[in-house]
Amino acid sequence: MDKIVIEGGAPLRGEVVVSGAKNAALPALAAALLAEGEHVVRNVPDLADVRTMGRLLAHMGCAFERTDRHTVRIGVAAGTRPEAPYELVKTMRAAVVVLGPLVARLGRARVSLPGGCAIGARPIDQHLKGLEALGAQITLAHGYVEASAPGGRLRGATFTFDGVTVTGTENVMMAAALAEGTTVLRNCAREPEVVDLATALRGMGARIQGDGTDEIRVEGVERLRALDHMVIPDRIEAGTLLVAGALPGNDVTVRGCVAAHQEALVEKLRLAGASVEPVPGGLRAVGDGRPRPADFRTAPFPGFPTDMQAQMMVLLTVAEGSSVVTETVFENRFMHVQELVRLGADVTVEGKHAVVKGVPALSGAPVMASDLRASAALVLAGLLARGTTEVLRVYHLDRGYERLEERLEPLGARIRRVKA
Ligand code: EPZ
């Protein structure tokens, strides 16, 4: 298994261009299932999760190929097999976003239940309730969700999500695009990835309004056309690189990132004493001296993203004072804390809260990644720590970052991947 080896303390300076968003690309690829034809999705990051989605689409009988490193072509024919097997869903929960498109176009679907994961229980009850509201009949058998649309077509309805869910909103919105009549979805996720998916669906002929607010209205159409879509920049990769810029002594410009997607993070980086300013086509983050403490709590967009919680915590480990970090989205998303403690951080967790007492410096050590964003945080901590840090289980990192070490090395980081 590969590992990332970092010699900490080298100042980072320069520019980096952000990749396409994983969490926007995955639902856009699933949206291809809504229409027969030749689909093109551009600005797709070259990541393990995208390859898993490709295998899943291929399993269903679709042609999936990359025509260049960041462009994917998907051929969807009439005979799609509407099944997502456990072997693929267990490695990538986001695979569940094929459920809505399959039942909407083919009138039936069989999709494995994803099960829990490192960051929490992560049920999909809201996906299923939303589809039921559209008339889907759903049974759970042998670890699979079996869904069917009576008469072969879903019908529009009003549905209120019990809690805000990103892929739940995406799944039900995609299903509603082909349902008969009008659907009104309330308490929707407002994340930029939901808006990007709505944009992609409109490009296919879907009639969707209100994305980016908590109420989405969909006028169902009988048929959609093939997709040709350009995925938005990855706000979490961009945010991770902005935190790298905000570490003491660094100065990093992230090109291609959308400032409006970063407001909650930028506010907290500034509170922690970093300078973050817009520059043409991006944002520049400069870290000057030890950070100040900054309390923050994660929340659905436009709140502080849970996917940035671990990385922001790294900056606070060396702050002059104590910060309280509150995780409200997932119940078990502090797995990085024990590894940060191995690097000399002083962090204690109590329930949803982590108290981060700033220390003057971290010291390098071997650490183990537990999930995607935790592994990015450990890389940032390695950049900050004195001496050598080895981040093990890099496959977590590779699920969501396109060769992160190759983005950081040109900025001056002493970082390399060691092939196992
Ligand atoms: C998406 O996951 C992202 N994944 C996650 O990114 C991200 O952390 C998360 O949204 C929150 O922003 C993709 O977009 C592919 P949720 P998702 O449904 O949609 C509960 C990363 O690192 N819930 O918004 O699965 C759930 O347990 C990842 O890239 C229910 O109770 O998250 C959680 O507590 C990890 N019932 C909360 O809602 C449901 O039916 C929010 O989860 C659905 C969710």
XYZ file of C-alpha atoms and ligand atoms in Angstrom:
464
model
C 0.000 0.000 0.000
C 1.348 3.446 -0.919
C 2.289 5.960 1.727
C 2.948 9.683 1.656
C 6.175 10.851 3.264
C 6.490 14.508 4.260
C 9.416 16.473 5.651
C 7.605 19.233 7.499
C 8.425 22.890 7.841
C 9.116 23.845 4.203
C 7.279 27.079 3.329
C 4.636 26.779 0.606
C 4.479 29.521 -1.995
C 2.817 29.749 -5.372
C -0.278 28.870 -7.324
C -2.310 25.744 -7.752
C -5.308 25.069 -9.981
C -8.268 23.256 -8.472
C -9.730 20.035 -10.020
C -13.343 19.220 -10.860
C -15.554 18.371 -7.882
C -15.804 14.695 -6.969
C -19.140 15.190 -5.226
C -20.598 16.960 -8.258
C -19.089 14.538 -10.802
C -20.500 11.387 -9.172
C -24.195 12.412 -9.349
C -23.674 13.882 -12.838
C -22.360 10.494 -14.003
C -25.378 8.793 -12.407
C -27.682 11.287 -14.151
C -26.658 9.724 -17.470
C -28.884 6.790 -16.470
C -31.902 9.081 -16.971
C -31.608 9.063 -20.767
C -30.510 6.784 -23.557
C -27.753 8.187 -25.730
C -24.147 9.339 -25.711
C -23.373 11.482 -22.671
C -20.292 13.623 -22.056
C -19.170 14.871 -18.652
C -16.184 17.252 -18.548
C -13.850 18.353 -15.778
C -14.256 14.968 -14.069
C -11.424 14.376 -11.579
C -9.317 11.258 -12.073
C -10.095 9.549 -8.766
C -10.761 6.110 -7.323
C -14.429 6.981 -6.637
C -14.968 8.028 -10.253
C -13.453 4.729 -11.413
C -15.845 2.902 -9.069
C -18.804 4.779 -10.584
C -17.445 3.796 -14.021
C -17.363 0.133 -12.997
C -20.899 0.423 -11.684
C -22.202 1.952 -14.920
C -20.358 -0.726 -16.895
C -21.928 -3.414 -14.682
C -25.311 -2.018 -15.711
C -24.389 -2.373 -19.373
C -23.352 1.229 -20.098
C -20.217 2.062 -22.090
C -17.909 4.133 -19.877
C -14.664 5.584 -21.180
C -12.370 8.507 -20.588
C -11.720 10.297 -23.855
C -9.029 12.323 -22.118
C -7.854 12.557 -18.526
C -10.803 14.673 -17.406
C -13.541 13.896 -19.920
C -15.845 10.918 -19.602
C -18.139 9.515 -22.255
C -21.032 7.279 -21.244
C -23.128 5.343 -23.713
C -26.540 4.404 -22.315
C -28.615 1.937 -24.331
C -32.170 0.683 -23.904
C -31.122 -2.528 -22.140
C -29.681 -1.026 -18.928
C -29.502 -3.602 -16.112
C -30.922 -1.694 -13.104
C -28.718 -3.221 -10.430
C -25.995 -1.847 -8.137
C -24.238 -4.769 -6.418
C -22.894 -4.790 -2.868
C -19.280 -5.245 -4.058
C -19.356 -1.760 -5.593
C -21.715 0.094 -3.222
C -19.763 -1.015 -0.143
C -16.633 0.735 -1.443
C -18.495 3.919 -2.358
C -21.714 4.975 -0.648
C -22.352 7.663 -3.259
C -23.271 4.798 -5.614
C -26.717 5.025 -4.034
C -27.447 8.026 -6.306
C -28.155 5.590 -9.145
C -31.371 4.535 -7.398
C -33.502 7.563 -8.347
C -32.461 7.657 -12.026
C -32.934 3.883 -12.451
C -36.412 3.666 -10.980
C -37.444 6.841 -12.829
C -36.361 5.679 -16.313
C -36.717 1.898 -16.082
C -39.496 1.600 -13.521
C -37.394 -0.644 -11.296
C -34.059 -0.834 -9.506
C -32.148 -3.121 -7.191
C -29.455 -1.300 -5.242
C -27.414 -2.635 -2.342
C -27.871 -0.935 1.016
C -24.578 0.828 1.701
C -24.254 0.002 5.423
C -22.335 2.166 7.905
C -18.959 3.757 7.355
C -16.087 5.228 9.344
C -17.739 8.627 9.849
C -21.134 7.412 11.049
C -24.233 5.281 10.498
C -25.295 7.209 7.382
C -28.788 5.821 6.764
C -30.598 6.374 3.436
C -34.116 6.480 4.859
C -34.740 9.967 3.426
C -33.799 8.816 -0.086
C -36.299 5.986 0.231
C -39.087 8.091 1.777
C -38.704 10.698 -0.954
C -38.947 8.049 -3.670
C -41.951 6.486 -1.914
C -43.630 9.893 -1.926
C -43.203 9.815 -5.723
C -45.048 6.508 -5.764
C -42.145 4.056 -5.717
C -42.835 0.752 -3.991
C -39.832 -0.151 -1.926
C -38.886 -3.359 -0.166
C -35.679 -4.309 1.590
C -34.531 -7.873 1.025
C -31.175 -9.652 1.357
C -29.333 -6.361 1.910
C -30.812 -4.749 -1.188
C -33.321 -1.979 -1.818
C -35.807 -3.136 -4.418
C -37.785 -0.278 -5.890
C -40.448 -0.264 -8.556
C -42.750 2.320 -10.084
C -46.322 1.023 -10.454
C -47.339 1.387 -14.098
C -43.680 2.026 -14.949
C -43.634 5.733 -14.061
C -43.247 7.752 -10.874
C -45.655 10.597 -10.216
C -44.987 14.072 -8.852
C -45.667 14.830 -5.180
C -44.797 17.195 -2.363
C -42.195 15.866 0.041
C -40.355 17.407 2.993
C -37.013 15.895 3.993
C -36.785 15.269 7.762
C -33.176 16.455 7.731
C -30.932 18.048 5.136
C -29.284 15.420 2.944
C -27.111 16.130 -0.082
C -27.299 12.839 -1.993
C -30.890 12.353 -0.777
C -31.888 15.654 -2.402
C -29.990 14.633 -5.549
C -31.560 11.187 -5.753
C -35.145 12.416 -5.376
C -34.605 15.439 -7.666
C -33.310 13.137 -10.421
C -36.270 10.802 -9.988
C -38.726 13.732 -10.099
C -37.242 14.914 -13.417
C -38.947 11.988 -15.189
C -42.035 11.670 -12.953
C -45.486 12.505 -14.197
C -46.544 15.959 -12.942
C -45.066 18.416 -10.478
C -42.832 17.635 -7.510
C -42.123 20.075 -4.701
C -39.222 19.109 -2.430
C -38.820 20.969 0.864
C -35.933 21.193 3.324
C -33.546 20.439 0.466
C -29.757 20.588 0.623
C -28.464 23.889 -0.811
C -24.939 22.661 -1.545
C -23.260 23.866 -4.777
C -23.122 20.207 -5.891
C -26.946 20.055 -5.827
C -27.076 23.225 -7.934
C -24.532 21.763 -10.359
C -26.612 18.617 -10.744
C -29.757 20.699 -11.366
C -27.798 22.591 -14.043
C -26.766 19.297 -15.645
C -30.365 18.039 -15.558
C -31.689 21.264 -17.113
C -29.152 20.691 -19.893
C -30.868 17.317 -20.459
C -34.249 19.048 -20.750
C -35.405 18.732 -17.143
C -37.605 21.481 -15.732
C -36.181 22.339 -12.319
C -36.358 25.556 -10.293
C -35.280 26.587 -6.833
C -32.014 24.629 -6.586
C -29.713 26.439 -4.174
C -32.725 27.193 -1.930
C -34.436 24.792 0.449
C -37.416 24.315 -1.903
C -36.916 22.677 -5.293
C -39.737 22.458 -7.812
C -39.594 19.939 -10.653
C -42.050 19.686 -13.546
C -41.591 16.113 -14.711
C -41.004 15.453 -18.418
C -41.547 12.236 -20.349
C -38.090 11.963 -21.775
C -34.677 13.577 -21.295
C -31.853 13.940 -23.805
C -28.186 13.029 -23.352
C -26.027 15.035 -21.017
C -23.132 17.334 -21.938
C -21.953 18.899 -18.738
C -18.932 20.633 -17.228
C -18.487 19.843 -13.528
C -17.853 22.734 -11.067
C -14.481 23.130 -9.304
C -14.019 21.094 -6.146
C -14.675 23.385 -3.185
C -13.278 20.867 -0.702
C -10.007 20.354 -2.571
C -9.803 24.155 -2.924
C -10.568 24.570 0.780
C -7.885 22.043 1.715
C -5.334 23.995 -0.353
C -6.496 27.283 1.216
C -5.859 25.828 4.672
C -2.394 24.811 3.416
C -1.865 28.471 2.437
C -3.089 29.663 5.828
C -0.541 27.574 7.767
C 2.161 29.761 9.336
C 4.718 31.032 6.803
C 2.784 29.959 3.689
C 1.300 31.908 0.766
C -0.865 29.911 -1.667
C -3.130 31.099 -4.477
C -5.862 28.650 -5.461
C -6.967 29.339 -9.032
C -10.320 28.221 -10.322
C -12.020 28.139 -6.947
C -15.381 29.841 -6.581
C -15.238 32.405 -3.756
C -18.994 32.138 -3.116
C -18.531 28.439 -2.251
C -15.837 29.230 0.352
C -17.437 31.942 2.469
C -17.840 29.967 5.705
C -14.270 28.643 5.515
C -12.780 32.022 4.601
C -14.549 33.639 7.549
C -12.988 31.128 9.952
C -9.542 31.307 8.340
C -9.625 35.090 8.815
C -10.787 34.679 12.404
C -7.751 32.458 12.900
C -5.556 35.320 11.670
C -4.861 34.242 8.077
C -5.247 36.700 5.252
C -7.564 35.367 2.526
C -8.224 37.667 -0.407
C -9.831 37.314 -3.813
C -7.438 37.392 -6.766
C -8.439 37.084 -10.443
C -10.006 33.656 -10.839
C -9.427 32.472 -7.309
C -8.413 33.111 -3.714
C -5.058 33.700 -2.044
C -4.399 32.534 1.520
C -1.428 33.762 3.528
C -0.533 32.529 7.002
C 1.511 34.893 9.098
C 2.809 33.655 12.455
C 0.882 31.457 14.876
C -2.864 31.295 14.246
C -5.404 32.692 16.671
C -7.938 30.288 18.179
C -11.270 30.072 16.334
C -14.391 28.172 17.362
C -16.481 26.699 14.576
C -19.370 24.297 14.038
C -20.134 22.275 10.934
C -23.536 22.625 9.262
C -25.111 22.074 5.851
C -24.268 24.696 3.185
C -23.914 27.670 3.536
C -22.591 26.632 6.975
C -19.041 25.392 7.586
C -18.611 22.140 5.603
C -18.142 18.931 7.568
C -15.760 17.913 4.788
C -13.401 20.726 5.914
C -13.633 20.111 9.662
C -10.505 17.937 9.973
C -8.341 20.212 7.810
C -9.382 23.389 9.676
C -8.653 21.629 12.964
C -5.036 21.125 11.859
C -4.506 24.893 11.640
C -5.933 25.301 15.141
C -3.600 22.681 16.659
C -0.816 25.295 16.620
C -2.971 28.317 17.560
C -2.164 30.589 20.486
C -5.084 29.444 22.644
C -7.979 26.989 22.682
C -10.695 26.454 20.076
C -13.895 24.431 20.238
C -14.856 22.478 17.128
C -18.429 21.161 16.975
C -19.403 18.491 14.442
C -23.165 18.498 13.863
C -23.458 16.607 10.549
C -21.876 13.201 11.260
C -21.719 11.509 14.640
C -18.258 9.978 14.352
C -16.126 12.371 12.426
C -13.247 12.910 14.839
C -11.201 9.858 13.828
C -8.309 12.126 12.853
C -7.991 13.431 16.415
C -6.074 10.448 17.789
C -3.639 10.661 14.890
C -3.157 14.419 15.406
C -2.414 13.648 19.049
C 0.333 11.276 17.827
C 1.818 14.323 16.089
C 1.824 16.264 19.359
C -1.523 18.054 19.113
C -3.541 18.584 22.286
C -7.127 17.715 21.371
C -9.826 16.119 23.499
C -13.185 14.947 22.233
C -16.417 14.947 24.155
C -19.427 13.919 22.117
C -19.886 16.378 19.274
C -17.189 18.724 20.554
C -13.427 18.718 20.223
C -11.376 21.085 22.345
C -8.176 22.000 20.548
C -5.534 23.538 22.815
C -2.913 25.128 20.617
C 0.673 23.902 21.033
C 3.775 25.709 19.678
C 4.616 22.980 17.158
C 3.720 19.480 15.954
C 6.339 16.764 15.569
C 6.402 14.247 12.729
C 5.409 10.592 13.208
C 3.823 7.746 11.246
C 0.028 8.172 11.179
C -2.865 6.247 9.723
C -5.647 7.696 7.593
C -9.172 6.585 8.546
C -11.259 8.356 5.913
C -10.844 10.697 3.020
C -10.872 14.104 4.703
C -9.017 12.801 7.766
C -6.188 11.737 5.475
C -6.039 15.200 3.874
C -5.831 16.664 7.375
C -2.922 14.366 8.208
C -1.074 15.531 5.093
C -1.571 19.164 6.194
C -0.380 18.264 9.689
C 2.692 16.631 8.155
C 3.491 19.875 6.297
C 3.318 21.727 9.592
C 5.152 19.224 11.809
C 8.854 19.245 12.511
C 10.611 16.203 11.061
C 9.186 13.344 9.045
C 5.542 12.295 8.887
C 4.393 9.180 7.075
C 0.712 8.999 6.189
C -0.348 5.379 5.758
C -3.481 4.020 4.032
C -3.262 6.586 1.270
C -6.065 4.870 -0.649
C -8.463 6.952 1.453
C -6.811 10.135 0.165
C -6.876 8.912 -3.429
C -10.650 8.472 -3.302
C -11.132 12.219 -3.250
C -7.914 14.045 -4.168
C -6.211 13.777 -7.514
C -2.581 13.169 -6.499
C -2.555 15.715 -3.690
C 1.209 15.350 -3.344
C 1.658 16.536 -6.946
C -0.349 19.669 -6.171
C 1.683 20.478 -3.052
C 5.186 19.600 -4.250
C 5.441 22.452 -6.831
C 4.482 24.875 -4.036
C 7.633 23.861 -2.162
C 6.359 21.021 0.007
C 8.864 18.239 0.663
C 6.391 15.488 -0.025
C 6.556 12.237 -1.957
C 4.566 9.109 -2.506
C 6.346 5.882 -1.706
C 5.016 2.955 -3.716
C 4.525 -0.148 -1.682
C -22.538 14.054 0.978
O -22.772 12.792 1.593
C -21.104 14.041 0.520
N -20.919 12.950 -0.430
C -20.193 13.885 1.728
O -18.867 13.974 1.281
C -20.460 15.024 2.723
O -19.700 14.822 3.890
C -21.947 15.066 3.076
O -22.753 15.134 1.867
C -22.321 16.239 3.953
O -21.977 17.436 3.312
C -21.305 13.130 -1.701
O -21.820 14.168 -2.106
C -21.040 12.017 -2.644
P -25.909 13.606 3.788
P -24.252 12.327 1.923
O -26.954 12.676 3.292
O -25.176 12.877 0.908
C -28.031 11.921 7.698
C -16.548 13.432 1.286
O -15.599 13.423 2.129
N -28.954 11.215 6.793
O -26.019 15.045 3.447
O -24.209 10.858 2.134
C -26.605 11.408 7.610
O -26.413 10.243 8.372
C -17.914 12.980 1.685
O -16.399 13.764 0.105
C -30.027 10.529 7.306
O -30.234 10.478 8.511
O -24.508 13.064 3.301
C -25.816 12.598 8.083
O -25.792 12.633 9.472
C -18.017 12.164 2.880
N -30.879 9.892 6.448
C -26.630 13.783 7.556
O -27.926 13.258 7.285
C -30.694 9.922 5.105
O -31.496 9.319 4.376
C -26.110 14.431 6.287
O -25.761 13.430 5.340
C -29.601 10.632 4.588
C -28.744 11.275 5.453
